[in-house]
Every structure is written in C-alpha cells, then in structure tokens.
CSV table of C-alpha atoms in Angstrom, one decimal:
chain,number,residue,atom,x,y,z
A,1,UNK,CA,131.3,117.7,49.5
A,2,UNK,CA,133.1,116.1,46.5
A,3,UNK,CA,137.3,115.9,46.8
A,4,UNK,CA,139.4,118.0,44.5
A,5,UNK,CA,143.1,117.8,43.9
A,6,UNK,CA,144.6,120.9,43.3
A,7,UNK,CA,148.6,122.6,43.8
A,8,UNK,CA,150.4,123.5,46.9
A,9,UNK,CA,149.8,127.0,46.8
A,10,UNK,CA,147.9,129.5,44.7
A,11,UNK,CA,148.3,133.6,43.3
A,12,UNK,CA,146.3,135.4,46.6
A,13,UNK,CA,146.4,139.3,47.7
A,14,UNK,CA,147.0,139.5,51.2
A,15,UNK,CA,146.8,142.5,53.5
A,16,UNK,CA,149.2,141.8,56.1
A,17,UNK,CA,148.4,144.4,58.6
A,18,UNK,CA,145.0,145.3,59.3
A,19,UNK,CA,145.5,148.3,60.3
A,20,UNK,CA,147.3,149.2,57.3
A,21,UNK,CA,145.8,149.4,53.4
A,22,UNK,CA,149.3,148.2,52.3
A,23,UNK,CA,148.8,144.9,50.2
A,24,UNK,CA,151.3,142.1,49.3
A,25,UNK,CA,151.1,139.6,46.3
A,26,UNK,CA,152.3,135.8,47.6
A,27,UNK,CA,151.4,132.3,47.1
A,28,UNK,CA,149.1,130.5,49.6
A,29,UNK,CA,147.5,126.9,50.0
A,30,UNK,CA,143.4,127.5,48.3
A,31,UNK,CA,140.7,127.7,51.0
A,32,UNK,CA,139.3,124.3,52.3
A,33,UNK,CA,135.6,124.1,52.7
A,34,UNK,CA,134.5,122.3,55.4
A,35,UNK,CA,134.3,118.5,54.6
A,36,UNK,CA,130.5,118.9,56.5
A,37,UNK,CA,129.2,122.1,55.2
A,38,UNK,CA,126.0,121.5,53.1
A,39,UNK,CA,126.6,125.4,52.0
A,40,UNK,CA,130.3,125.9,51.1
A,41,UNK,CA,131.6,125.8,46.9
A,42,UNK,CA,134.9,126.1,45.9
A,43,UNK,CA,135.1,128.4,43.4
A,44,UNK,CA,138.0,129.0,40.3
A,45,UNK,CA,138.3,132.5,40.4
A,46,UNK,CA,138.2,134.4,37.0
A,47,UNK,CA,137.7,138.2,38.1
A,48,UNK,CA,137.2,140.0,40.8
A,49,UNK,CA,136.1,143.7,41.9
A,50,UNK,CA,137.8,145.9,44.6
A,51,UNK,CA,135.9,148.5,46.5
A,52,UNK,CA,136.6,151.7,47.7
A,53,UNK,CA,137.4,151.9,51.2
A,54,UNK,CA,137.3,148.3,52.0
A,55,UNK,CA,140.5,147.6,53.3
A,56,UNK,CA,139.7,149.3,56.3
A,57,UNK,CA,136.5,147.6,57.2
A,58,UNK,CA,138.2,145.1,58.9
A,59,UNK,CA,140.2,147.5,61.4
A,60,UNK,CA,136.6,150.1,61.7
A,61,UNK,CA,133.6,147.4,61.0
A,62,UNK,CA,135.4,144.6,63.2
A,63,UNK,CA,131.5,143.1,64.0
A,64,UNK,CA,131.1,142.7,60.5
A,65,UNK,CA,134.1,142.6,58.6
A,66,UNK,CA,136.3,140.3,60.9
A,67,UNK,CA,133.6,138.6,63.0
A,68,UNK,CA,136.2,136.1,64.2
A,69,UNK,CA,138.8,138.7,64.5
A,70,UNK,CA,141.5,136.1,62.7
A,71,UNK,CA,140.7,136.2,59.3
A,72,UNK,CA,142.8,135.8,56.4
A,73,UNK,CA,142.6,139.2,55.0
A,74,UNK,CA,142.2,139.1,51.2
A,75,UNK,CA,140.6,141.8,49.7
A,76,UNK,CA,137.6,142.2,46.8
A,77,UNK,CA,134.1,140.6,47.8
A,78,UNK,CA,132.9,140.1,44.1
A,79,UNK,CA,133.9,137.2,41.9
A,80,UNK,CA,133.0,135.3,38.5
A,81,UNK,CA,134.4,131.8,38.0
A,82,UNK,CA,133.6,128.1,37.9
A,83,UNK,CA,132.6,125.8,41.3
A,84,UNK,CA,135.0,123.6,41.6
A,85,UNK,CA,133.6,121.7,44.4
A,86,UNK,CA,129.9,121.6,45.9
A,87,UNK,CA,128.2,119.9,48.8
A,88,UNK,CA,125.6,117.3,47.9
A,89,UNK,CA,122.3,118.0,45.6
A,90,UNK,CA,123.7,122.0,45.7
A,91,UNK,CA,121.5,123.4,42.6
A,92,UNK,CA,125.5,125.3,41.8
A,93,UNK,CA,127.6,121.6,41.1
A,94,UNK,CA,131.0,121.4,39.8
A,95,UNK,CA,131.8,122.8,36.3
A,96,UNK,CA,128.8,125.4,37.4
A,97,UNK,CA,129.8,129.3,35.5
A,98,UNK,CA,128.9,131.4,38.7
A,99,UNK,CA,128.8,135.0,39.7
A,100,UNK,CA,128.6,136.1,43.3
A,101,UNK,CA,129.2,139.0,46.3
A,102,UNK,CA,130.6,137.0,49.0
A,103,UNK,CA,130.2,138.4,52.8
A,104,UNK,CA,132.7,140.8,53.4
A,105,UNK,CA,133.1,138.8,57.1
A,106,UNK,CA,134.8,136.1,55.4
A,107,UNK,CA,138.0,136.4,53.2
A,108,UNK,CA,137.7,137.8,49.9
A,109,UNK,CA,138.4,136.4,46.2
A,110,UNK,CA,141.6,138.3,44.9
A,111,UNK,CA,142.8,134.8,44.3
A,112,UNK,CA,142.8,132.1,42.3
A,113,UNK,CA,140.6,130.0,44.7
A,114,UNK,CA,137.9,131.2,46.8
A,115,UNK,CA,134.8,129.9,49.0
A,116,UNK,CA,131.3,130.7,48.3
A,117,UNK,CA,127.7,129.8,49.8
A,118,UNK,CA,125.2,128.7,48.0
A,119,UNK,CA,122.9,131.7,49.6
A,120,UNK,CA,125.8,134.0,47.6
A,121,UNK,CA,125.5,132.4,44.1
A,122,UNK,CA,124.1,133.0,40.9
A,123,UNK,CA,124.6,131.9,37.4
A,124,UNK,CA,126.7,133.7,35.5
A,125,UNK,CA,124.9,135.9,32.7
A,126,UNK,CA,125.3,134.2,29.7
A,127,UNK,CA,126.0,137.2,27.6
A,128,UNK,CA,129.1,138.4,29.6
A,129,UNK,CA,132.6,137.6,29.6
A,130,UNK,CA,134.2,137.0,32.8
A,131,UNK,CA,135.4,140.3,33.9
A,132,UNK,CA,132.1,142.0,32.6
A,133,UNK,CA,130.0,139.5,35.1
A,134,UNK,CA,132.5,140.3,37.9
A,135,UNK,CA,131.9,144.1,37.6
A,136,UNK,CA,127.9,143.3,38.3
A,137,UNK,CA,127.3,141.8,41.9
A,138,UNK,CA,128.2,144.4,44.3
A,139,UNK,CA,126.7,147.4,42.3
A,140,UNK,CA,123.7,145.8,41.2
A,141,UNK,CA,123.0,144.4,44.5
A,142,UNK,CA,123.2,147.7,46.3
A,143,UNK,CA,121.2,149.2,43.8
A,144,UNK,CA,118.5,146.9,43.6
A,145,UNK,CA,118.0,146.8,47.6
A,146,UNK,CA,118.2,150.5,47.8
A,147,UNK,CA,115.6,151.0,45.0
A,148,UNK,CA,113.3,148.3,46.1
A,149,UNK,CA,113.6,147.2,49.2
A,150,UNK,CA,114.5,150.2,51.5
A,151,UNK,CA,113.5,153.1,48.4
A,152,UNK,CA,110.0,151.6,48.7
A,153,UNK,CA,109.5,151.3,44.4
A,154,UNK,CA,107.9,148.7,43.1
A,155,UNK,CA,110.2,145.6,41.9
A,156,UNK,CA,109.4,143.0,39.1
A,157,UNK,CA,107.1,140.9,41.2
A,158,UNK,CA,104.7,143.3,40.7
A,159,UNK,CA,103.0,143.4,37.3
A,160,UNK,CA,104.0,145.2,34.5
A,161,UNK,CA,101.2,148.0,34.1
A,162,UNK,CA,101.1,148.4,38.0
A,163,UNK,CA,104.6,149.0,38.5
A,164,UNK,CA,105.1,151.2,35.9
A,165,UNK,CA,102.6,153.3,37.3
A,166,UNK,CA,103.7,153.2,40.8
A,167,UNK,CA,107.0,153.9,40.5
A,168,UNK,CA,106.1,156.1,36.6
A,169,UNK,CA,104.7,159.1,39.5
A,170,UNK,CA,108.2,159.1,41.9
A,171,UNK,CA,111.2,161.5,41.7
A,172,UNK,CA,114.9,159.8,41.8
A,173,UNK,CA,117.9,161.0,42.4
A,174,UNK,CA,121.8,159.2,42.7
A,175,UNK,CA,124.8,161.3,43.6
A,176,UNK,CA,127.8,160.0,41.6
A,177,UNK,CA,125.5,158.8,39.0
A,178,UNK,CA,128.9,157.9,37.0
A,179,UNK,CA,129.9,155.2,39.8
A,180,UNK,CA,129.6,151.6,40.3
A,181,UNK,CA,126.3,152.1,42.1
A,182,UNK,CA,125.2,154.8,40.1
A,183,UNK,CA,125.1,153.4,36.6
A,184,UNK,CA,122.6,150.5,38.3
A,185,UNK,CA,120.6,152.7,40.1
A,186,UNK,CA,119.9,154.7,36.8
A,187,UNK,CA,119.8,151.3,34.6
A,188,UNK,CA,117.2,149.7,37.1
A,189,UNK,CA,114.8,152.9,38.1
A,190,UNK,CA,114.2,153.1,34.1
A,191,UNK,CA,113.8,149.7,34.1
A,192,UNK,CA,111.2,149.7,36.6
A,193,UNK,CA,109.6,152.4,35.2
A,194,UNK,CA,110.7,155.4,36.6
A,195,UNK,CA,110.4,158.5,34.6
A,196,UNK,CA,112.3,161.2,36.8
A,197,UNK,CA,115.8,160.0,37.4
A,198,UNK,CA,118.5,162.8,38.7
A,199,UNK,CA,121.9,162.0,38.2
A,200,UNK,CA,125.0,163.9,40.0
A,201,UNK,CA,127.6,163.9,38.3
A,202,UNK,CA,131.2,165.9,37.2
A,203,UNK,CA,130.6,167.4,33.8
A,204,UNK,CA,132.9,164.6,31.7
A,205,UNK,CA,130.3,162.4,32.9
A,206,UNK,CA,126.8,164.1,31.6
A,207,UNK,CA,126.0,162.3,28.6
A,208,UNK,CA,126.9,159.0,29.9
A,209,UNK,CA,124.5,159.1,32.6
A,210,UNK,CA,122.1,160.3,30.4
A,211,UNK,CA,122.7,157.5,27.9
A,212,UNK,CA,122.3,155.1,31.1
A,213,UNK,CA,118.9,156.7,32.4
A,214,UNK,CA,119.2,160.0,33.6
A,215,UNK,CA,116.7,162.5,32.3
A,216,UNK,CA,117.9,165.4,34.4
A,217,UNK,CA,121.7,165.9,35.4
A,218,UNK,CA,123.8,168.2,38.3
A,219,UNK,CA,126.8,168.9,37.3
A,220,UNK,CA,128.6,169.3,40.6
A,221,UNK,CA,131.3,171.0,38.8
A,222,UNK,CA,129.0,174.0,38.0
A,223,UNK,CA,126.6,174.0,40.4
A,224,UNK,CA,125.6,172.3,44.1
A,225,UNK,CA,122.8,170.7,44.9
A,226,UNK,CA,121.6,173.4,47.1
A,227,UNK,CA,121.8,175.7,44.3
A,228,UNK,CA,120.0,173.6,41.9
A,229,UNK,CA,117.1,172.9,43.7
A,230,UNK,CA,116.5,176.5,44.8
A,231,UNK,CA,116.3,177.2,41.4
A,232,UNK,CA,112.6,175.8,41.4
A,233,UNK,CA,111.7,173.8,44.9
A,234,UNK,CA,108.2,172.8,43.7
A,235,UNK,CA,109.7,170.7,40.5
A,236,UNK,CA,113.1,169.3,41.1
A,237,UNK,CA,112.3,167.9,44.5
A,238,UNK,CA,112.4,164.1,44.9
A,239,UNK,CA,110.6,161.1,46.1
A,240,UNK,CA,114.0,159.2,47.0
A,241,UNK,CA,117.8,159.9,47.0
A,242,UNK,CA,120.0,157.1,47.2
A,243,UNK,CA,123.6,158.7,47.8
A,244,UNK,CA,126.6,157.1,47.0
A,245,UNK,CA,129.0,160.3,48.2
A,246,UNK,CA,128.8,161.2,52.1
A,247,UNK,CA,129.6,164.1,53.8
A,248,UNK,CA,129.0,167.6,52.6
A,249,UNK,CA,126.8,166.4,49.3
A,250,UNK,CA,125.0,164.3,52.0
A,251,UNK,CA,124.3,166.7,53.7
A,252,UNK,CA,122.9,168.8,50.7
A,253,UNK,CA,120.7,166.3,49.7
A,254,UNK,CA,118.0,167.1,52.8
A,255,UNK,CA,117.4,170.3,50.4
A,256,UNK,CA,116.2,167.7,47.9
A,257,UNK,CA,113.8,165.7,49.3
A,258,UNK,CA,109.9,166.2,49.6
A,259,UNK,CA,108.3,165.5,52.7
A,260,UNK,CA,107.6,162.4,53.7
A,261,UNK,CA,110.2,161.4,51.3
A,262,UNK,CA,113.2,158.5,51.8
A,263,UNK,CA,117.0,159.1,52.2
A,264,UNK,CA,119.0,156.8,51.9
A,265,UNK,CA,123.0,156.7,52.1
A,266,UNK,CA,125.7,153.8,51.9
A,267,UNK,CA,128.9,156.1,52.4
A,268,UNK,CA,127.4,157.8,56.3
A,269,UNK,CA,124.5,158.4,58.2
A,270,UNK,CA,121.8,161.1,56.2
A,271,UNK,CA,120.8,162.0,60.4
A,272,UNK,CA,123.9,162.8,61.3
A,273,UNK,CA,124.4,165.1,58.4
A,274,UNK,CA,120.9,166.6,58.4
A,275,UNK,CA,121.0,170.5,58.6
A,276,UNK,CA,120.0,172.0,61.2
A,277,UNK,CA,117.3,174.6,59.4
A,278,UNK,CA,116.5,171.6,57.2
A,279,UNK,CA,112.6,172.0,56.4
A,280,UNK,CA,111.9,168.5,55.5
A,281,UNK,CA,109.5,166.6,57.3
A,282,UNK,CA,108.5,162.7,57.9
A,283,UNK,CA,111.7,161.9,55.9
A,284,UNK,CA,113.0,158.4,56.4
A,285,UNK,CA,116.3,158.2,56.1
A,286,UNK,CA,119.0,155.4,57.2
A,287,UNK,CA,122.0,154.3,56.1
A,288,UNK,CA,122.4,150.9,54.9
A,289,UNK,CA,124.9,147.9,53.4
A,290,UNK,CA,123.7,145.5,51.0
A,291,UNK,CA,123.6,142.2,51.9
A,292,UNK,CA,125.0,139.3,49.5
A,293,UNK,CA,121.7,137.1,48.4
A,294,UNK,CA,122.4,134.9,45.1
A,295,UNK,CA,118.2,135.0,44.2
A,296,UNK,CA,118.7,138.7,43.9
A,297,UNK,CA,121.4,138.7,41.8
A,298,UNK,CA,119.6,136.0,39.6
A,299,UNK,CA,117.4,139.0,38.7
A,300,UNK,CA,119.7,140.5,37.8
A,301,UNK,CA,121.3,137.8,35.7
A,302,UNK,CA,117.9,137.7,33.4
A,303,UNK,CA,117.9,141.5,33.1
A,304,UNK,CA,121.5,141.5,31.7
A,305,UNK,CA,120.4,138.4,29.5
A,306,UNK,CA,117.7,140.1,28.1
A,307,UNK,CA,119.9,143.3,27.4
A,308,UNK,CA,117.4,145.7,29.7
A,309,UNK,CA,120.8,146.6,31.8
A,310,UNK,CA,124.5,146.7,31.1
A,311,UNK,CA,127.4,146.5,33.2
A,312,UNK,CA,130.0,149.3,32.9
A,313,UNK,CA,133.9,148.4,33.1
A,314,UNK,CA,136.6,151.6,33.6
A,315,UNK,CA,139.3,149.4,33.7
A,316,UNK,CA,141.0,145.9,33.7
A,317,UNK,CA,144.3,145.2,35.4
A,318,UNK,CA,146.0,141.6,36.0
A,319,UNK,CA,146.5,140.8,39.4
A,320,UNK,CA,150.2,141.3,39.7
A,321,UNK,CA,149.1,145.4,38.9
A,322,UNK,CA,147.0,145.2,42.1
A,323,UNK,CA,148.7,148.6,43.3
A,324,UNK,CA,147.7,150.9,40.2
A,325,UNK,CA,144.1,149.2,40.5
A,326,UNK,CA,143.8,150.2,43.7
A,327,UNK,CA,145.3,153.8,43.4
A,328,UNK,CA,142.7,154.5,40.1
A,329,UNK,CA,139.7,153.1,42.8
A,330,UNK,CA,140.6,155.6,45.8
A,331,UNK,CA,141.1,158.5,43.1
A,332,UNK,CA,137.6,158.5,43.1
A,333,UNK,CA,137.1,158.8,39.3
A,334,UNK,CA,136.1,155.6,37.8
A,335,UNK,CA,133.1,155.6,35.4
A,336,UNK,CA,132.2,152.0,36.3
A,337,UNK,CA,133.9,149.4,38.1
A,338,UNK,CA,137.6,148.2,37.8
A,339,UNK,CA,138.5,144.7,37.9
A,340,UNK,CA,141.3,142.8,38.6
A,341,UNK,CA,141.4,139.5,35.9
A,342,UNK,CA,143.1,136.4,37.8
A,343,UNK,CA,142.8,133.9,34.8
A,344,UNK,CA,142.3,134.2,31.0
C-alpha cells in the first residue's frame, strides 16, 4: 500500500446516534487502510448518493449494517472519485477515475475520503461527469441482479439473437418505475430485449417512464394494480415483478403474476404480504439486497459508454445542504437519484 500525505481532518457526515436519523456535519481525520490489506483504496470522494431508509439499517440490520457493532456511522454507500492509494499490482492504482457501491457494513462516503475494495470498483464511465457516475452504482446494481440473476432473464453473456429471444417472450413489471431502481430496471429489460415492460408510476411520471422503456404504464393515481389487471387477467399478467414499493402495492402485485412466475421485492418480504385468496401458483418469490461487485458494475460502465442506458439525476445538493437532500429522499418523490457533490 503506497503512503499518502494528506490534512488533519476532512468534511464527513456523521450520524451520531444510531438510533436516531439525526445527522451532523464535522471534520474528521480520513480513513486509514490497513498498511497490509492487498484489497483496501483510498478513494478522493467526488459524489455520493443517499438512500432511502438507510440510516436505520444500522439500528434494524445490525448483522449486516454494523457487523462490528462500532462503526463510524457515515451515511451514502455510492461514490465517484479518484484512488488515492492502492495496495500493490491492484488493476485500480493511484490517479485511477473510479465508481463504486461500497458495503453498507462498513462506513459510508459522505466525505471527502473514503475506503474502497477492489471487489467494489469500477472505472468510472467515461462519458459522465462525476455526480452523474455517482447516481449509477446502487440502482444499476439492484437492477441488474434482480433482472438477471434472481429474475431468471438472460444477461449479455448470452448471445445476441438468443437473448433477445429469451427474454423478447417474458412480461415485466417495476413498481415505482420513476425511482432510482426503476429507471434501470426499465433501461436494462429493453436492453436485453424485453418487449413487455410495466411501469407503476404517479401520473407526472408517465411519459418519462415511457421514454426510458416502458411500453405499458399504471398510473397509481387512477387506478390499482388490482384493478388494472382485472381488467383483462389473460394479457396484462407478468412473467416477473421486481418491486421497489412494499406493503400494500406488494401485496397487490400477487394479482399480477402468472403462475409459475418470479416475485421479487427489495423494500419487504412478497410471502409475508401474499393474500390469502391469492390464486397464483409455483411463484417464486424472495426478497433480496444487492450485493456490491465492481465486474458488475463494469457492465454497466460499457452500457453507459455506449449510450444503450442513462443515468437519471433529480437533484444535486453540496454537502453542507445534507438536511434538504435527505428530506426530498424520504418524501418519496424523486425522479432519479439525488446526490450530494463533495468536490467540484
């Protein structure tokens, strides 16, 4: 691991109570790899990317949000920036543009130094800006291992023709089509070759997710789930559902699914909320959390690169204006991600 010298103390979020969502803005030595690790990078932080809900994982998720149970608590697992410092022969060495989700069991990047392995990393898309390429990992990530690795579809290691007609014959459909997750999920099924993408969505929202994919679109706002698919069972049914909502619209997507279909949530468990006169049968179903793996994201890198997908920014906020970025995140409305930009 090659020696930097760097200030006293650095900009850093801090959430001083975990049981509390409260944050604090203060100055803070960086993060020291270990002098031994053949895995740890420094990394300059340029942008970052909140989630909702995150800063309780630590208090709820202890197993795998606060492993140690001491952790520094700084928020926002997604980062672009440049590696400072890398262990020996690492393919990311200093001077390096990167892009990464770091595990959410270690402390985040809402600061202006952070740690990241080289299992995390990716290089940064060429054609994006900093705070465009730190709106990508988390989404994209959850996306493309919900589509391709738990949804069953066919990814690009499969060739061109077969793919297409693989996943050319399934049904999608995303709630909150508008969100973080949802504008990759639509981006990547039509870039796989699905032809039957079903966005959810509030009626502001329709012609963006149909710009980004959709070709059908539920306006929650005028009619349920439920509703809509009693409106003709036989056609609108799907093949998968990846839903990005919980609760009640969880719970109405079990009306959507065709048997022997996949169900697949990352805000609760679809078997908890299954109805109990649901009519489904064989469905798998399983709730799931992406997990940070720098090859996948690379992917993604050349997709962006070759302008197949686009990220989606709702807003930018400097990191002293942590508090309004966090209150637009829990309000729920975001049409793609808001970052917080630590450096120009």
């Amino acid at each position: 691991m090659s020696s930097v010298s760097l200030d006293q103390t650095f900009r850093t979020l801090l959430q001083p109570d975990i049981s509390s969502t409260k944050l604090t803005a203060t100055h803070l030595p960086p993060p020291a790899t270990t002098p031994s690790s053949s895995d740890e990078h420094l990394i300059s932080v340029y942008a970052t990317a909140p989630c909702a809900g995150e800063l309780l994982w630590a208090a709820n998720y202890p197993a795998a949000a606060n492993p140690t149970g001491n952790k520094l608590l700084v928020p926002c697992f997604d980062l672009s920036g440049v590696v400072v410092s890398a262990p020996p022969n690492s393919p990311f060495p200093p001077g390096t543009e990167v892009y990464s989700r770091t595990s959410a069991g270690r402390s985040g990047n809402a600061r202006e130094y952070s740690i990241a392995l080289t299992s995390e990393l990716a290089l940064k898309p060429k054609t994006l800006d900093w705070v465009r390429a730190a709106s990508v990992p988390l989404s994209a990530l959850t996306a493309l291992q919900a589509l391709f690795e738990h949804g069953g579809l066919a990814d690009w290691k499969v060739e061109k023709e077969e793919r297409e007609r693989r996943n050319g014959a399934k049904r999608v459909l995303i709630t909150a089509g508008s969100g973080g997750v949802g504008i990759w999920v639509l981006q990547l099924a039509k870039a796989a070759g699905v032809r039957d993408v079903v966005a959810v969505c509030g009626t502001g929202n329709v012609e963006f997710v149909k710009s980004l994919g959709a070709t059908e679109v539920v306006d929650y706002r005028k009619t349920s789930l439920r509703e809509w698919v009693k409106q003709d069972e036989e056609g609108r049914k799907v093949d998968l559902v990846i839903d990005a909502v919980g609760g009640k619209t969880l719970e109405q997507c079990w009306d959507c699914v065709k048997d022997g279909a996949t169900l697949l949530s990352i805000s609760d468990s679809p078997e908890q909320r299954r109805p109990a006169d649901c009519q489904a049968k064989d469905v798998k179903n399983s709730f799931f959390i992406m997990e940070p793996i720098g090859e996948q994201l690379g992917v993604v890198t050349d997709l962006l690169d070759k302008g197949v997908c686009k990220p989606i920014v709702d807003s930018v906020w400097d990191l002293e204006q942590y508090e309004e970025a966090f209150k637009k995140l829990e309000s729920g409305h975001a049409r793609g991600k808001i970052i917080l930009k630590i450096r120009d």
